[in-house]
Amino acid sequence: SLTAEVARVYLELRGVQNDLRVARSSSELAAKSLHVAERRRAQGVATEFDTSVARAQLASFDAAIPELEARADALGNALALLLAKPPRALDAQLSNAAELPGLPAQVPVGLPSELAHRRPDILGAESRLHAATAQIGAAQADFYPRISLTGSLGAQALSFSDLGWGARQFAIGPSLHLPIFEGGRLKGNLALTEARQQEAAIAYQQTVLTAWHEVDNALSSYRRVQGRAARLDVAVLENRRALTHAERRYAQGAADYLTVLVTQQRLLDSENAASRGRTDTALAMVALYKALGGGWDAAE
């Protein structure tokens, strides 16, 4: 959990630094537009409206920079705190913006079947269940059903065909029948009659199901934010082309400044969204690592 939190804060910091780069770039772009508007007004082919709107646009872009700088400072200190370091201890190391780390193109098929079993909450619940059933010879029984990832990022889902936790097998009554698994296959049922045994079994089932829900949610989120990020990159490219065309037409007197203003704002919005999309994709991968209780080897 601590590792995942460190990764999350680090990625958030890099994301804000990228937002800051976009804001400064937009400010430079607005300053150039103001220069063009002032030059055209001096030539008598533009109005005070053009220069006033250009100054307002520049001021708006400049106003966003201090807030982003404050967020970056706060995230840098949050990361230092997680690493038990004093405030500003990481400034020299992290002050320069860096690209987000590369992400795997796909999640290998079959990952959750074994990896989620490493989670501390599952291991703890399993230990308590073994302790409660030790006197009936079930201390070494495997109660963890295996599931599998049926596809990669294009179409992924968890397969529960061999779950074995049906209502009849796991029913509350005078006795509770807990499925026993061996190698992922149902081996038999263990009848639990004592209240503490049943309580431990119910808690274990809930812990495992919660873990699988978190894995499935993380997989779904990663697939969706990855697709969104790709589309936002296309929007940035097209808006950049549109702005170049609008600025050229304005400089030639074939378009008014309002067209340039609107196109600039669209580009800024798309760049901010694309930056956030890349950060969200990386954060979704961190959530998947955390849900699985860790990462995986490339060979898996």
Tab-separated table of N, CA and C in Angstrom, residues 51 56 64 77 93 110 112 121 126 128-129 134 146 173 183 188 201 203 212 215 245 257 287-288:
chain	number	residue	atom	x	y	z
A	51	THR	N	-6.779	43.788	-29.136
A	51	THR	CA	-5.686	43.847	-28.170
A	51	THR	C	-6.172	43.632	-26.741
A	56	ALA	N	-6.384	39.976	-22.064
A	56	ALA	CA	-7.176	39.203	-21.103
A	56	ALA	C	-6.849	37.715	-21.190
A	64	ALA	N	-3.113	30.946	-14.132
A	64	ALA	CA	-3.187	29.514	-13.822
A	64	ALA	C	-1.853	28.965	-13.346
A	77	ASN	N	6.238	17.786	-1.409
A	77	ASN	CA	6.341	17.608	0.046
A	77	ASN	C	5.612	16.349	0.504
A	93	GLN	N	15.932	17.009	-6.805
A	93	GLN	CA	15.851	15.787	-7.600
A	93	GLN	C	14.657	15.783	-8.546
A	110	GLY	N	-4.355	-14.256	-17.705
A	110	GLY	CA	-4.199	-15.155	-16.577
A	110	GLY	C	-3.577	-14.549	-15.334
A	112	PRO	N	-4.517	-12.446	-12.727
A	112	PRO	CA	-5.085	-12.428	-11.376
A	112	PRO	C	-5.220	-13.791	-10.720
A	121	ASP	N	-4.387	-8.633	2.840
A	121	ASP	CA	-5.699	-8.840	3.459
A	121	ASP	C	-6.191	-10.265	3.242
A	126	GLU	N	-7.023	-15.608	5.426
A	126	GLU	CA	-6.785	-17.039	5.263
A	126	GLU	C	-6.149	-17.624	6.515
A	128	ARG	N	-6.475	-16.502	9.598
A	128	ARG	CA	-7.501	-16.561	10.644
A	128	ARG	C	-8.463	-17.714	10.400
A	129	LEU	N	-8.756	-18.004	9.134
A	129	LEU	CA	-9.632	-19.136	8.818
A	129	LEU	C	-8.952	-20.450	9.165
A	134	ALA	N	-8.359	-25.298	12.542
A	134	ALA	CA	-7.189	-26.156	12.757
A	134	ALA	C	-7.551	-27.457	13.467
A	146	ARG	N	-9.445	-20.286	-7.888
A	146	ARG	CA	-8.655	-19.634	-8.922
A	146	ARG	C	-9.575	-19.012	-9.963
A	173	GLY	N	-26.557	-21.546	8.064
A	173	GLY	CA	-27.578	-22.353	8.728
A	173	GLY	C	-26.952	-23.020	9.930
A	183	GLY	N	-5.396	-26.829	-6.332
A	183	GLY	CA	-4.954	-26.547	-7.692
A	183	GLY	C	-6.015	-25.852	-8.519
A	188	GLY	N	-13.682	-30.587	-2.382
A	188	GLY	CA	-14.741	-31.061	-1.507
A	188	GLY	C	-15.286	-29.918	-0.687
A	201	ALA	N	-14.907	-17.922	8.046
A	201	ALA	CA	-15.143	-18.304	6.653
A	201	ALA	C	-15.858	-17.198	5.887
A	203	ALA	N	-15.848	-13.991	6.638
A	203	ALA	CA	-14.908	-12.876	6.487
A	203	ALA	C	-13.913	-13.156	5.365
A	212	TRP	N	-11.264	-9.308	-5.684
A	212	TRP	CA	-11.556	-9.534	-7.098
A	212	TRP	C	-12.337	-8.381	-7.714
A	215	VAL	N	-9.747	-5.811	-8.463
A	215	VAL	CA	-8.974	-6.177	-9.651
A	215	VAL	C	-9.781	-5.897	-10.917
A	245	HIS	N	-3.662	27.475	-38.612
A	245	HIS	CA	-4.452	27.984	-39.744
A	245	HIS	C	-5.152	29.291	-39.368
A	257	TYR	N	-10.069	38.281	-34.786
A	257	TYR	CA	-9.285	37.746	-33.676
A	257	TYR	C	-10.094	36.766	-32.824
A	287	ALA	N	-3.177	1.411	-9.621
A	287	ALA	CA	-4.322	0.807	-8.927
A	287	ALA	C	-4.397	-0.694	-9.202
A	288	LEU	N	-4.054	-1.096	-10.429
A	288	LEU	CA	-4.068	-2.525	-10.760
A	288	LEU	C	-2.970	-3.263	-9.997
